[in-house]
JSON list of C-alpha atoms in Angstrom, two decimals:
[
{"chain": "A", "resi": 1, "resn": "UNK", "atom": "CA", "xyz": [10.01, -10.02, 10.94]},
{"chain": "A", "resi": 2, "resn": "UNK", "atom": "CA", "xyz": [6.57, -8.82, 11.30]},
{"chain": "A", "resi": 3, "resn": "UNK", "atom": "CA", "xyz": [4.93, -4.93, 10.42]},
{"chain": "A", "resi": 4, "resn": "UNK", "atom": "CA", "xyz": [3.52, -2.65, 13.05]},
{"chain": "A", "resi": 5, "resn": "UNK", "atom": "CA", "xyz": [0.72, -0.99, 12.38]},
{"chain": "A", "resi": 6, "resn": "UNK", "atom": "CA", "xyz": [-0.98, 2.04, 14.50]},
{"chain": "A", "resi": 7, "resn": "UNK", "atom": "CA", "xyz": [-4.69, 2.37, 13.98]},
{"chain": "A", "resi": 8, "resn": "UNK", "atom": "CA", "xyz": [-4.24, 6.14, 15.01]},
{"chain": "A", "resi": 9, "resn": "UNK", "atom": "CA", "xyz": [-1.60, 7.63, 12.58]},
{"chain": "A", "resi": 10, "resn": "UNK", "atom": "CA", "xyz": [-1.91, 11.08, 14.62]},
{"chain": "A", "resi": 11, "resn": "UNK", "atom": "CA", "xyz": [-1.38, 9.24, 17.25]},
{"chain": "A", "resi": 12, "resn": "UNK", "atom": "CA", "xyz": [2.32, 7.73, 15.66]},
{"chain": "A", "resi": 13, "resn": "UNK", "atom": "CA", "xyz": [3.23, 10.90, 14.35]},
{"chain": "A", "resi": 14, "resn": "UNK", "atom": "CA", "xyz": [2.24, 12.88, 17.76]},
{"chain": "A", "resi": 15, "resn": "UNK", "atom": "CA", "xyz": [4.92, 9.81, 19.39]},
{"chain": "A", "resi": 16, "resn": "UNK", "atom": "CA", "xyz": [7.68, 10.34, 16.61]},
{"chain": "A", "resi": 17, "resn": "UNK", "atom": "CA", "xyz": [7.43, 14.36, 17.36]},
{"chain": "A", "resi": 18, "resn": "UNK", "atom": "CA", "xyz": [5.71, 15.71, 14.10]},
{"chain": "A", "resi": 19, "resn": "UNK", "atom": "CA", "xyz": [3.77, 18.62, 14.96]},
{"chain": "A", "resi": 20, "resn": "UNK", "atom": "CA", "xyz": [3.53, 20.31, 11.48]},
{"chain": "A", "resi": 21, "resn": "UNK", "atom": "CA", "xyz": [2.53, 19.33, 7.49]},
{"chain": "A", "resi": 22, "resn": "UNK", "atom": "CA", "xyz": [6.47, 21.05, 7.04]},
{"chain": "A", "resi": 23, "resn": "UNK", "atom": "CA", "xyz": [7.85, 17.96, 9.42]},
{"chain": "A", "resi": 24, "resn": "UNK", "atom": "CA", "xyz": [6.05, 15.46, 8.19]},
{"chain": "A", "resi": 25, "resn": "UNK", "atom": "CA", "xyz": [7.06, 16.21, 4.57]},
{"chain": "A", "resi": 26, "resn": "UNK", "atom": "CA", "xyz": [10.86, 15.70, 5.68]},
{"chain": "A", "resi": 27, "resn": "UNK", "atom": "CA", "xyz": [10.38, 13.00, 8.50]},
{"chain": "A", "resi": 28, "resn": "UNK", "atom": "CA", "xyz": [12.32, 10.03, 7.93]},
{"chain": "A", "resi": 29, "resn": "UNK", "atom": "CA", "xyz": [9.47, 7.93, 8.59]},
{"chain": "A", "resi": 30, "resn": "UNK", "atom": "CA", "xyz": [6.95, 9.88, 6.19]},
{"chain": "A", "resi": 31, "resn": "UNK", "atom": "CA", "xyz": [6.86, 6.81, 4.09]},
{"chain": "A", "resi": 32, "resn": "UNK", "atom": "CA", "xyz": [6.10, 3.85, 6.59]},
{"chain": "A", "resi": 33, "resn": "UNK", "atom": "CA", "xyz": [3.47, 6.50, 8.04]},
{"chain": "A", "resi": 34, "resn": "UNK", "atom": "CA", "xyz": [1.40, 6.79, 4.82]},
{"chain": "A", "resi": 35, "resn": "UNK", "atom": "CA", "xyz": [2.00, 3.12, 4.01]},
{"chain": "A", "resi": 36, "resn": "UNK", "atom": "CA", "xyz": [0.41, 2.74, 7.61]},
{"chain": "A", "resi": 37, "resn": "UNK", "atom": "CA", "xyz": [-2.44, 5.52, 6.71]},
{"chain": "A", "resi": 38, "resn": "UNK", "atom": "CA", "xyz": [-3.04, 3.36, 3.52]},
{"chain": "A", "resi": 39, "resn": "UNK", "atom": "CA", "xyz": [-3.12, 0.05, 5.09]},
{"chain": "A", "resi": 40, "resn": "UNK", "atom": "CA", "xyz": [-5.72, 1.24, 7.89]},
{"chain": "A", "resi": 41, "resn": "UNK", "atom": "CA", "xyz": [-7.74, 2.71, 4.86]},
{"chain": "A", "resi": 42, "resn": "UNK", "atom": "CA", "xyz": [-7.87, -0.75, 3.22]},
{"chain": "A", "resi": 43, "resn": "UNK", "atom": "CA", "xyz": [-8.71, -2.16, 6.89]},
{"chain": "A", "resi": 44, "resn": "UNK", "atom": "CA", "xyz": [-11.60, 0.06, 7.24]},
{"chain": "A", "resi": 45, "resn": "UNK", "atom": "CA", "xyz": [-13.06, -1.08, 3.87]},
{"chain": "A", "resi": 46, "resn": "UNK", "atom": "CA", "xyz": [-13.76, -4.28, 5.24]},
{"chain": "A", "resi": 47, "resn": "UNK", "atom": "CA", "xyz": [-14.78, -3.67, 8.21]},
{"chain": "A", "resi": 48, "resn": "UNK", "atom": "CA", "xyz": [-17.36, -1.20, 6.44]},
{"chain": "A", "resi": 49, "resn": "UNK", "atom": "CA", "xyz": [-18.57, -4.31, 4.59]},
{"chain": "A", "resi": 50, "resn": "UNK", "atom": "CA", "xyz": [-18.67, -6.30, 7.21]},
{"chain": "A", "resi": 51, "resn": "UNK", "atom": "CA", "xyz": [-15.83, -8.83, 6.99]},
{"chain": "A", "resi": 52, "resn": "UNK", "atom": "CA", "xyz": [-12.29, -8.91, 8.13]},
{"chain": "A", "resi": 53, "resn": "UNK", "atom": "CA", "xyz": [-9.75, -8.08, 5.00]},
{"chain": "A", "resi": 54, "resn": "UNK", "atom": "CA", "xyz": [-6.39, -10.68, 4.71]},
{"chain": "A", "resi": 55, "resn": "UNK", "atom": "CA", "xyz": [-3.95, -8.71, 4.33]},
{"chain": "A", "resi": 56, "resn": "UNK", "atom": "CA", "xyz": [-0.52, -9.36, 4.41]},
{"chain": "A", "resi": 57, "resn": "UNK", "atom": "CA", "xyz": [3.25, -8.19, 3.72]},
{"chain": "A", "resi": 58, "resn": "UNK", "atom": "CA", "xyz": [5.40, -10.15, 0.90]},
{"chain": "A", "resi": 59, "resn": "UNK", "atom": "CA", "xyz": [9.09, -10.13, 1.60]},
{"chain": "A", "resi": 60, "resn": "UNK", "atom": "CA", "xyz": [11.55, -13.34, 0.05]},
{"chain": "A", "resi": 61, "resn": "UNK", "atom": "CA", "xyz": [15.15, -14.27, 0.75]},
{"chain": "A", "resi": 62, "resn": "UNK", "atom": "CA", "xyz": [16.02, -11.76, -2.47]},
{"chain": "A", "resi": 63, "resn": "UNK", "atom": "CA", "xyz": [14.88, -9.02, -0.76]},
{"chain": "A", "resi": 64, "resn": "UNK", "atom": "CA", "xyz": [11.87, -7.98, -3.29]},
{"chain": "A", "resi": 65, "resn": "UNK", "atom": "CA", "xyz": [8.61, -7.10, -1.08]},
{"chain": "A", "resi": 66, "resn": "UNK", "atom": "CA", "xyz": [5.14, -6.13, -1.83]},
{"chain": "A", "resi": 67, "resn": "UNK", "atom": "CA", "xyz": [3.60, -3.74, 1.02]},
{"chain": "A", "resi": 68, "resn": "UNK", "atom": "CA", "xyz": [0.50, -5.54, 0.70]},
{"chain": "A", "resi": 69, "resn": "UNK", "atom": "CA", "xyz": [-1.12, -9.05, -0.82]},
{"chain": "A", "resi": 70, "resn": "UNK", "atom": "CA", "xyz": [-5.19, -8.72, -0.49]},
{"chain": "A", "resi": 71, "resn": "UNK", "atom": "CA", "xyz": [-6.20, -12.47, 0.01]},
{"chain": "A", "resi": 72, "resn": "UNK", "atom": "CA", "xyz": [-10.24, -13.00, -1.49]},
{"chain": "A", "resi": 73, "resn": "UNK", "atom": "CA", "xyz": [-12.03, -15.62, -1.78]},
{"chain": "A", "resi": 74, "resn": "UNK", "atom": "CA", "xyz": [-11.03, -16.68, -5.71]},
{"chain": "A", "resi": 75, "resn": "UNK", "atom": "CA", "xyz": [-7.60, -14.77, -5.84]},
{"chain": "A", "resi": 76, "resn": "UNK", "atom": "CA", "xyz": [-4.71, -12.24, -4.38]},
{"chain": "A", "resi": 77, "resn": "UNK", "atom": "CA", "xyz": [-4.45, -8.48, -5.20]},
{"chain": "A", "resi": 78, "resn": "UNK", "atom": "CA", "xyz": [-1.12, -7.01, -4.81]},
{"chain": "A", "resi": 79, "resn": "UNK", "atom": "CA", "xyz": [-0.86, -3.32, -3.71]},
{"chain": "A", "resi": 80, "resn": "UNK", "atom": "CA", "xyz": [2.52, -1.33, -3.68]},
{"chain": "A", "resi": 81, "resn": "UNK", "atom": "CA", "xyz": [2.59, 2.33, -1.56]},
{"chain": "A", "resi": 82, "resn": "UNK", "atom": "CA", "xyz": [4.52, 4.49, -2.29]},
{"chain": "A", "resi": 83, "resn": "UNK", "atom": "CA", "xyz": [4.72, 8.30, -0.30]},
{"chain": "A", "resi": 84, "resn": "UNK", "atom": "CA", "xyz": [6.22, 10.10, -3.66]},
{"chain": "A", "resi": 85, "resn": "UNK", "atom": "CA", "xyz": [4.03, 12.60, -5.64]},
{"chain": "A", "resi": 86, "resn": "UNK", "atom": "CA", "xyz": [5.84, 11.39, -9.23]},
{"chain": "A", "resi": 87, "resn": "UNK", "atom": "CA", "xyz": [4.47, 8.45, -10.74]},
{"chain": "A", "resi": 88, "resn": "UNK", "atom": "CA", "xyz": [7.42, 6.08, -12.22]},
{"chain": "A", "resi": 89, "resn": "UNK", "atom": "CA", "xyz": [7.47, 2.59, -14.03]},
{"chain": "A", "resi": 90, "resn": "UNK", "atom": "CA", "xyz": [9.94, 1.60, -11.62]},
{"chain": "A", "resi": 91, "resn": "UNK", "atom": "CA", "xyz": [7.10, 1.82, -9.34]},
{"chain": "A", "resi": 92, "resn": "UNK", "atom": "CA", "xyz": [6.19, -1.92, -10.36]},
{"chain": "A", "resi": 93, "resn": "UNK", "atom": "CA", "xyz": [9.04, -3.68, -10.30]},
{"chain": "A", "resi": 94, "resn": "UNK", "atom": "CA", "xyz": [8.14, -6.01, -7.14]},
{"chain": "A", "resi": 95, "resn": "UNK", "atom": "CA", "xyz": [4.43, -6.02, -8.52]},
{"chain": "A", "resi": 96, "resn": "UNK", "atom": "CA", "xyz": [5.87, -7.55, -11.85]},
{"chain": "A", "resi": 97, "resn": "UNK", "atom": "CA", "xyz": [8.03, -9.90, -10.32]},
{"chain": "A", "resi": 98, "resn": "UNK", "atom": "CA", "xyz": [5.57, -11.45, -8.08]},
{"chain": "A", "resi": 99, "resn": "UNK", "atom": "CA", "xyz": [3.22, -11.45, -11.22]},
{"chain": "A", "resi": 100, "resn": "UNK", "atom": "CA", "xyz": [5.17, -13.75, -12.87]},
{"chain": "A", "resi": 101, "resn": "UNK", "atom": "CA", "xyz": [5.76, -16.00, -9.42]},
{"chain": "A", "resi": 102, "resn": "UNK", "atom": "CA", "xyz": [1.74, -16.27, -8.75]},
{"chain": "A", "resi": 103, "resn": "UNK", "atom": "CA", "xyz": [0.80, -15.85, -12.03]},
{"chain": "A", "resi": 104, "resn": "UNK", "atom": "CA", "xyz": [-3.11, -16.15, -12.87]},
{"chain": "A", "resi": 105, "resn": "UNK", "atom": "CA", "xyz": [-3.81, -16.19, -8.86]},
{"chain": "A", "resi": 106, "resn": "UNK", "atom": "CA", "xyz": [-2.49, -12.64, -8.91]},
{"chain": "A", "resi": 107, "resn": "UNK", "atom": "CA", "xyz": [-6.10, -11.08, -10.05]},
{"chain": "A", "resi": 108, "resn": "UNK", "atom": "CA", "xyz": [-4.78, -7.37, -9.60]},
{"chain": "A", "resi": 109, "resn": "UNK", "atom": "CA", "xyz": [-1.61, -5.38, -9.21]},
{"chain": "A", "resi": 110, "resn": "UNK", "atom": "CA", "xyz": [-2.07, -1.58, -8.28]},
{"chain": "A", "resi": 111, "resn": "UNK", "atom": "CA", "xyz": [0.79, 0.81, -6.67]},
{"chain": "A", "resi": 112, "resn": "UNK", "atom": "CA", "xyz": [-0.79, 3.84, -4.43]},
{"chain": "A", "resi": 113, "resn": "UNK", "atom": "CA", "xyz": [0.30, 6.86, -3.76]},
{"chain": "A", "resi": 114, "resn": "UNK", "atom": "CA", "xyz": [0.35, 10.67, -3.42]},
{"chain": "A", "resi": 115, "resn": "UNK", "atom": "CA", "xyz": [0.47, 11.99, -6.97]},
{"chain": "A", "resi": 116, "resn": "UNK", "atom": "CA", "xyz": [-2.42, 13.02, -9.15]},
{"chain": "A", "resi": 117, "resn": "UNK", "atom": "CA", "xyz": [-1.81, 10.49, -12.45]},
{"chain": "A", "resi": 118, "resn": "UNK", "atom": "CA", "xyz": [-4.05, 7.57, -12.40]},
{"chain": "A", "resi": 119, "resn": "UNK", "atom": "CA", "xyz": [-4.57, 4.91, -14.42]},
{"chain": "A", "resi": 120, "resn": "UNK", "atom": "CA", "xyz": [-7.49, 2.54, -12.87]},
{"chain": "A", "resi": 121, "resn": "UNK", "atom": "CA", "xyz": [-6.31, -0.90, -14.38]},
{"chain": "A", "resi": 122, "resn": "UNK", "atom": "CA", "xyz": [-6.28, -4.08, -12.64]},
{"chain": "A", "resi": 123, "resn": "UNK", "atom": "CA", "xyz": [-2.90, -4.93, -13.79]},
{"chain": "A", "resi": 124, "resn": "UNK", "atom": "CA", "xyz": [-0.37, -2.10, -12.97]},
{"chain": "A", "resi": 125, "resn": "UNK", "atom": "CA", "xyz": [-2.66, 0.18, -12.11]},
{"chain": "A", "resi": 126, "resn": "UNK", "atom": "CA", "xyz": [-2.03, 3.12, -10.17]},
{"chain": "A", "resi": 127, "resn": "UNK", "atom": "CA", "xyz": [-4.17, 5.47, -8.28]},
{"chain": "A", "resi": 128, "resn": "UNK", "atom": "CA", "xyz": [-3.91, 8.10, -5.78]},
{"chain": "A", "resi": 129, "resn": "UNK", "atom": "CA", "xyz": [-4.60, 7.19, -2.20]},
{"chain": "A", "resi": 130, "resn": "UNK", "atom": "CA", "xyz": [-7.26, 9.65, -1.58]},
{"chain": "A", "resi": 131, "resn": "UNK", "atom": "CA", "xyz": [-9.38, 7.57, -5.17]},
{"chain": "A", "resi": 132, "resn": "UNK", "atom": "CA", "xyz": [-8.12, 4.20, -3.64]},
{"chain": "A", "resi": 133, "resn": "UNK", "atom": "CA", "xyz": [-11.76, 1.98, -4.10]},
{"chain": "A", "resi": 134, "resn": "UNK", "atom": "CA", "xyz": [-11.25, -1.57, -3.64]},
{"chain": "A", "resi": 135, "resn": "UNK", "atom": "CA", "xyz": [-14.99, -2.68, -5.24]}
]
């Protein structure tokens, strides 16, 4: 089944009723919000460079999934976003297992998100959304 994506997140969160920073810290949907204010970030990149990013959502029959795979020219970057503030090596569970299915294609494996650690490495790297650069 295919992801929805608003290019206005005000716009989704005006729809689902959010009307202050208090709601949107509780909303049930806070999550597949900032994965959507994320994925329009990584949209804008490209368009700001002038080509059209690949991007696309990695889900098997096991259930593991991978909120984004980056498809360049040479090789795939895998991106995992995550709403939380605490950073967690159970963050990278789906970004290690499709590591070891794609192997050397995989060129980079980061997981974004809200807190302020960071560790800027291109495998298992983390960042937080608002330092997300894609160069």
């Amino acid at each position: 089944m295919p992801k929805l994506y608003f290019y206005d997140t005000g716009l989704a969160s005006f729809l689902l009723g959010i009307q202050t920073f208090e709601q949107m810290d509780t909303h049930p949907l806070r999550g597949s919000l900032f994965e959507n204010l994320v994925v329009n970030d990584i949209m804008k990149f490209g368009s700001n460079e002038g080509e059209e990013e690949q991007l696309f959502f990695y889900r098997d029959k096991s259930k593991h999934e991978v909120d984004i795979l980056r498809l360049l020219p040479r090789s795939i970057e895998a991106y995992e976003i995550k709403s939380c503030k605490t950073y967690s090596q159970d963050l990278f569970s789906n970004l290690t297992y499709l590591k070891a299915l794609l192997k050397n294609n995989l060129s980079k494996t980061m997981v974004i998100y809200d807190g302020e650690q960071e560790n800027l490495t291109s495998e298992n790297g983390f960042c937080n959304f608002r330092h997300l650069n894609l160069s």
